[in-house]
XYZ file of N, CA, C and O in Angstrom:
456
model
N 40.172 37.460 -95.626
C 39.900 36.565 -94.516
C 40.824 36.916 -93.350
O 42.031 37.002 -93.515
N 40.207 37.099 -92.185
C 40.973 37.467 -91.000
C 41.677 36.237 -90.454
O 41.090 35.161 -90.332
N 42.934 36.413 -90.118
C 43.686 35.339 -89.474
C 44.469 35.918 -88.307
O 45.164 36.928 -88.458
N 44.337 35.278 -87.157
C 45.069 35.654 -85.955
C 45.843 34.432 -85.483
O 45.245 33.367 -85.285
N 47.143 34.587 -85.304
C 47.982 33.459 -84.920
C 48.770 33.824 -83.675
O 49.645 34.699 -83.720
N 48.457 33.140 -82.573
C 49.154 33.377 -81.312
C 50.376 32.478 -81.203
O 50.410 31.374 -81.754
N 51.356 32.946 -80.451
C 52.542 32.159 -80.153
C 53.160 32.653 -78.865
O 52.783 33.722 -78.358
N 54.092 31.891 -78.328
C 54.839 32.319 -77.158
C 54.455 31.662 -75.856
O 55.072 31.925 -74.822
N 53.439 30.830 -75.866
C 53.047 30.156 -74.637
C 54.044 29.079 -74.234
O 54.992 28.782 -74.971
N 53.826 28.517 -73.056
C 54.709 27.460 -72.596
C 54.551 27.214 -71.115
O 53.618 27.713 -70.483
N 55.490 26.446 -70.580
C 55.526 26.130 -69.163
C 56.542 27.031 -68.481
O 57.693 27.135 -68.935
N 56.135 27.679 -67.410
C 57.024 28.584 -66.687
C 56.790 28.418 -65.188
O 55.674 28.096 -64.759
N 57.823 28.631 -64.414
C 57.693 28.545 -62.964
C 57.021 29.797 -62.416
O 57.092 30.880 -63.035
N 56.389 29.687 -61.258
C 55.816 30.886 -60.626
C 56.888 31.962 -60.465
O 58.031 31.666 -60.093
N 56.489 33.191 -60.761
C 57.415 34.315 -60.733
C 58.114 34.572 -62.051
O 58.785 35.598 -62.207
N 57.963 33.664 -62.986
C 58.607 33.803 -64.285
C 57.856 34.715 -65.230
O 56.827 35.308 -64.869
N 58.387 34.805 -66.446
C 57.826 35.697 -67.459
C 57.657 34.974 -68.785
O 58.396 34.031 -69.088
N 56.690 35.447 -69.535
C 56.490 35.009 -70.913
C 56.022 36.209 -71.723
O 55.378 37.119 -71.170
N 56.307 36.186 -73.013
C 55.748 37.192 -73.908
C 54.979 36.474 -75.013
O 55.557 35.685 -75.774
N 53.704 36.760 -75.069
C 52.856 36.207 -76.114
C 52.797 37.172 -77.290
O 52.857 38.388 -77.109
N 52.673 36.592 -78.472
C 52.522 37.382 -79.693
C 51.274 36.940 -80.432
O 50.888 35.763 -80.371
N 50.672 37.871 -81.126
C 49.522 37.556 -81.979
C 49.713 38.298 -83.292
O 49.651 39.538 -83.315
N 49.956 37.552 -84.347
C 50.150 38.135 -85.669
C 48.830 38.132 -86.426
O 48.159 37.098 -86.511
N 48.462 39.286 -86.954
C 47.179 39.437 -87.627
C 47.364 39.649 -89.121
O 48.337 40.266 -89.556
N 46.417 39.148 -89.890
C 46.386 39.395 -91.323
C 44.939 39.483 -91.764
O 44.031 39.016 -91.071
N 44.736 40.124 -92.915
C 43.384 40.239 -93.444
C 42.590 41.393 -92.887
O 41.379 41.495 -93.140
N 43.234 42.278 -92.112
C 42.565 43.433 -91.531
C 43.456 44.658 -91.655
O 44.658 44.527 -91.890
N 42.850 45.853 -91.513
C 43.652 47.065 -91.361
C 44.025 47.168 -89.889
O 43.336 47.800 -89.100
N 45.127 46.542 -89.563
C 45.499 46.324 -88.174
C 45.580 47.619 -87.392
O 45.196 47.677 -86.223
N 46.072 48.691 -88.010
C 46.346 49.913 -87.253
C 45.094 50.656 -86.829
O 45.191 51.635 -86.079
N 43.903 50.211 -87.239
C 42.694 50.920 -86.843
C 41.817 50.122 -85.889
O 40.770 50.621 -85.452
N 42.202 48.905 -85.554
C 41.347 48.070 -84.720
C 41.852 47.990 -83.293
O 43.052 48.130 -83.035
N 40.922 47.772 -82.380
C 41.268 47.414 -81.008
C 41.617 45.924 -80.971
O 40.916 45.105 -81.566
N 42.691 45.600 -80.293
C 43.110 44.212 -80.143
C 42.966 43.797 -78.683
O 43.234 44.595 -77.769
N 42.554 42.581 -78.483
C 42.279 42.081 -77.139
C 43.004 40.756 -76.888
O 43.187 39.960 -77.817
N 43.360 40.554 -75.625
C 43.820 39.255 -75.159
C 42.786 38.730 -74.161
O 42.413 39.442 -73.219
N 42.366 37.499 -74.382
C 41.474 36.804 -73.472
C 42.204 35.564 -72.948
O 43.208 35.135 -73.523
N 41.655 34.968 -71.904
C 42.169 33.695 -71.445
C 41.026 32.832 -70.922
O 40.002 33.356 -70.483
N 41.247 31.543 -70.998
C 40.271 30.605 -70.467
C 40.991 29.516 -69.706
O 41.772 28.737 -70.287
N 40.730 29.492 -68.402
C 41.305 28.476 -67.539
C 40.388 27.259 -67.530
O 39.183 27.374 -67.811
N 40.936 26.097 -67.195
C 40.102 24.881 -67.159
C 38.894 25.052 -66.253
O 39.025 25.485 -65.098
N 37.722 24.742 -66.773
C 36.509 24.817 -65.985
C 35.973 26.209 -65.744
O 35.004 26.380 -64.994
N 36.587 27.214 -66.376
C 36.148 28.600 -66.174
C 35.747 29.234 -67.498
O 36.103 28.757 -68.565
N 35.009 30.320 -67.375
C 34.617 31.052 -68.566
C 35.789 31.852 -69.113
O 36.698 32.243 -68.375
N 35.752 32.089 -70.401
C 36.770 32.925 -71.020
C 36.619 34.350 -70.504
O 35.487 34.845 -70.366
N 37.733 35.015 -70.200
C 37.682 36.383 -69.696
C 38.626 37.282 -70.481
O 39.690 36.844 -70.928
N 38.205 38.532 -70.618
C 39.048 39.534 -71.252
C 40.131 39.952 -70.269
O 39.826 40.336 -69.134
N 41.378 39.905 -70.701
C 42.507 40.218 -69.829
C 43.040 41.617 -70.092
O 43.235 42.404 -69.170
N 43.299 41.915 -71.353
C 43.900 43.195 -71.724
C 43.375 43.603 -73.085
O 43.086 42.761 -73.927
N 43.299 44.905 -73.302
C 42.943 45.408 -74.619
C 43.772 46.647 -74.923
O 44.242 47.335 -74.014
N 43.933 46.912 -76.214
C 44.666 48.103 -76.648
C 43.972 48.669 -77.868
O 43.690 47.951 -78.837
N 43.665 49.962 -77.795
C 42.961 50.613 -78.891
C 43.922 51.044 -79.985
O 45.145 50.914 -79.860
N 43.368 51.611 -81.043
C 44.184 52.048 -82.172
C 45.170 53.128 -81.766
O 46.241 53.252 -82.372
N 44.807 53.933 -80.754
C 45.708 55.014 -80.340
C 46.591 54.611 -79.169
O 47.276 55.461 -78.601
N 46.560 53.318 -78.794
C 47.462 52.841 -77.760
C 46.899 52.875 -76.351
O 47.608 52.546 -75.393
N 45.641 53.255 -76.192
C 45.033 53.232 -74.873
C 44.818 51.789 -74.439
O 44.290 50.977 -75.204
N 45.231 51.477 -73.232
C 45.132 50.102 -72.748
C 44.169 49.986 -71.582
O 43.888 50.963 -70.876
N 43.695 48.779 -71.390
C 42.807 48.488 -70.276
C 43.059 47.046 -69.864
O 43.339 46.193 -70.728
N 42.990 46.784 -68.573
C 43.194 45.404 -68.131
C 42.386 45.113 -66.878
O 41.797 46.000 -66.273
N 42.358 43.842 -66.523
C 41.611 43.439 -65.340
C 42.498 43.572 -64.108
O 43.723 43.570 -64.194
N 41.866 43.681 -62.958
C 42.595 43.953 -61.717
C 43.629 42.880 -61.403
O 44.708 43.194 -60.896
N 43.322 41.642 -61.708
C 44.209 40.545 -61.304
C 45.548 40.551 -62.029
O 46.473 39.853 -61.596
N 45.676 41.311 -63.116
C 46.953 41.339 -63.841
C 47.615 42.713 -63.799
O 48.694 42.896 -64.365
N 46.988 43.664 -63.130
C 47.554 45.022 -63.057
C 48.935 44.992 -62.440
O 49.158 44.330 -61.424
N 49.863 45.680 -63.087
C 51.227 45.733 -62.601
C 52.073 44.547 -63.003
O 53.289 44.532 -62.756
N 51.458 43.526 -63.606
C 52.206 42.329 -64.009
C 52.174 42.116 -65.522
O 53.171 41.693 -66.092
N 51.057 42.385 -66.158
C 50.911 42.170 -67.601
C 50.911 43.512 -68.318
O 50.370 44.500 -67.813
N 51.475 43.522 -69.511
C 51.486 44.720 -70.341
C 51.176 44.349 -71.779
O 51.840 43.480 -72.353
N 50.189 45.018 -72.344
C 49.854 44.802 -73.748
C 50.514 45.900 -74.580
O 50.642 47.043 -74.131
N 50.954 45.539 -75.762
C 51.532 46.521 -76.680
C 51.253 46.069 -78.109
O 50.836 44.934 -78.332
N 51.475 46.974 -79.031
C 51.232 46.635 -80.434
C 52.315 47.238 -81.306
O 52.863 48.297 -80.989
N 52.589 46.548 -82.397
C 53.526 47.033 -83.404
C 52.758 47.056 -84.715
O 52.578 46.008 -85.359
N 52.288 48.230 -85.099
C 51.461 48.336 -86.297
C 52.235 48.002 -87.568
O 51.646 47.565 -88.555
N 53.542 48.209 -87.548
C 54.350 47.885 -88.726
C 54.419 46.377 -88.955
O 54.614 45.921 -90.089
N 54.259 45.621 -87.868
C 54.338 44.151 -87.959
C 52.976 43.485 -87.836
O 52.884 42.250 -87.820
N 51.919 44.302 -87.707
C 50.567 43.746 -87.526
C 50.527 42.745 -86.372
O 49.907 41.676 -86.469
N 51.176 43.104 -85.288
C 51.322 42.172 -84.172
C 50.995 42.863 -82.853
O 51.376 44.017 -82.640
N 50.293 42.139 -81.999
C 50.030 42.590 -80.642
C 50.729 41.626 -79.687
O 50.825 40.430 -79.960
N 51.234 42.177 -78.599
C 52.007 41.406 -77.641
C 51.343 41.455 -76.265
O 50.632 42.398 -75.937
N 51.641 40.443 -75.472
C 51.253 40.447 -74.075
C 52.467 40.014 -73.264
O 52.856 38.846 -73.283
N 53.085 40.981 -72.606
C 54.212 40.688 -71.732
C 53.661 40.330 -70.366
O 52.935 41.124 -69.754
N 53.997 39.147 -69.896
C 53.465 38.650 -68.629
C 54.622 38.418 -67.682
O 55.489 37.570 -67.942
N 54.648 39.163 -66.585
C 55.690 39.035 -65.567
C 55.069 38.567 -64.261
O 53.858 38.639 -64.066
N 55.925 38.118 -63.365
C 55.477 37.675 -62.039
C 54.299 36.715 -62.151
O 53.280 36.862 -61.456
N 54.441 35.743 -63.012
C 53.337 34.822 -63.281
C 52.985 33.989 -62.066
O 53.865 33.612 -61.265
N 51.700 33.709 -61.938
C 51.166 32.943 -60.820
C 50.470 31.686 -61.360
O 50.025 31.674 -62.509
N 50.344 30.662 -60.541
C 49.635 29.463 -61.004
C 48.228 29.767 -61.519
O 47.761 29.117 -62.463
N 47.575 30.754 -60.937
C 46.225 31.102 -61.385
C 46.186 31.787 -62.737
O 45.107 32.032 -63.285
N 47.358 32.099 -63.304
C 47.408 32.632 -64.673
C 47.383 31.511 -65.709
O 47.308 31.773 -66.913
N 47.442 30.268 -65.245
C 47.403 29.129 -66.161
C 46.094 29.132 -66.948
O 45.007 29.172 -66.371
N 46.213 29.111 -68.268
C 45.043 29.193 -69.137
C 45.491 29.092 -70.586
O 46.686 29.175 -70.883
N 44.524 28.946 -71.458
C 44.775 29.150 -72.885
C 44.507 30.625 -73.171
O 43.448 31.150 -72.798
N 45.458 31.268 -73.801
C 45.359 32.690 -74.100
C 45.040 32.885 -75.580
O 45.673 32.276 -76.448
N 44.039 33.738 -75.818
C 43.572 33.998 -77.171
C 43.634 35.498 -77.463
O 43.337 36.318 -76.595
N 43.964 35.836 -78.677
C 43.765 37.223 -79.102
C 42.510 37.284 -79.964
O 42.103 36.280 -80.567
N 41.882 38.455 -79.971
C 40.728 38.623 -80.842
C 40.543 40.070 -81.220
O 41.153 40.987 -80.635
N 39.729 40.282 -82.227
C 39.412 41.622 -82.678
C 38.091 41.584 -83.416
O 37.597 40.514 -83.795
N 37.518 42.756 -83.587
C 36.283 42.880 -84.344
C 36.617 43.442 -85.712
O 37.168 44.544 -85.819
N 36.302 42.660 -86.748
C 36.476 43.124 -88.137
C 35.300 42.598 -88.930
O 35.349 41.529 -89.534
N 34.187 43.302 -88.817
C 32.940 42.811 -89.402
C 32.273 41.808 -88.477
O 31.080 41.882 -88.190
N 33.045 40.918 -87.970
C 32.592 39.936 -86.994
C 33.750 39.668 -86.042
O 34.893 40.037 -86.335
N 33.454 39.031 -84.939
C 34.533 38.731 -83.993
C 35.405 37.617 -84.568
O 34.917 36.590 -85.020
N 36.701 37.849 -84.535
C 37.656 36.862 -85.016
C 38.584 36.469 -83.884
O 38.988 37.323 -83.092
N 38.913 35.178 -83.822
C 39.735 34.623 -82.748
C 40.899 33.835 -83.325
O 40.776 33.214 -84.384
N 42.000 33.830 -82.575
C 43.086 32.940 -82.894
C 42.816 31.564 -82.315
O 41.793 31.322 -81.674
N 43.779 30.666 -82.519
C 43.611 29.286 -82.063
C 43.982 29.125 -80.596
O 43.672 28.095 -79.992
N 44.663 30.120 -80.041
C 45.051 30.083 -78.639
C 46.440 29.519 -78.432
O 46.963 28.764 -79.256
N 47.037 29.911 -77.320
C 48.339 29.384 -76.919
C 48.288 29.068 -75.430
O 47.793 29.869 -74.633
N 48.784 27.900 -75.069
C 48.689 27.428 -73.688
C 49.783 28.052 -72.830
O 50.967 28.013 -73.205
N 49.377 28.589 -71.697
C 50.318 29.080 -70.688
C 50.092 28.264 -69.420
O 48.975 28.224 -68.908
N 51.144 27.636 -68.950
C 51.067 26.839 -67.727
C 52.104 27.358 -66.741
O 53.298 27.424 -67.067
N 51.631 27.756 -65.569
C 52.512 28.264 -64.522
C 52.525 27.238 -63.399
O 51.527 27.058 -62.702
N 53.665 26.588 -63.249
C 53.743 25.502 -62.279
C 55.200 25.250 -61.921
O 56.098 25.419 -62.744
N 55.398 24.840 -60.676
C 56.745 24.478 -60.247
C 56.975 22.975 -60.428
O 58.059 22.476 -60.132
């Protein structure tokens, strides 16, 4: 059974930083692409960052230069380092992956506010 558990969210002032973690179990972590999505209030969920098995990353324009995705295959964990946070980054952040079917974590709330 696939389990994804996010952590690291919280309240931060504009310009601040947070690092999100997503611990995975029940999969061969080192062969899957891992993704971070977010959903802001009243908006559709969007893919923010992804990282393939070989470390190739992709992200959306609004986070370029500010967010960095990484993975530690020894710990079955994917990270999202978020710097220079803006109020518009406020959302619930989810990690997900495809392992037979799409699997999602429960999400972690990120609030950027002064």
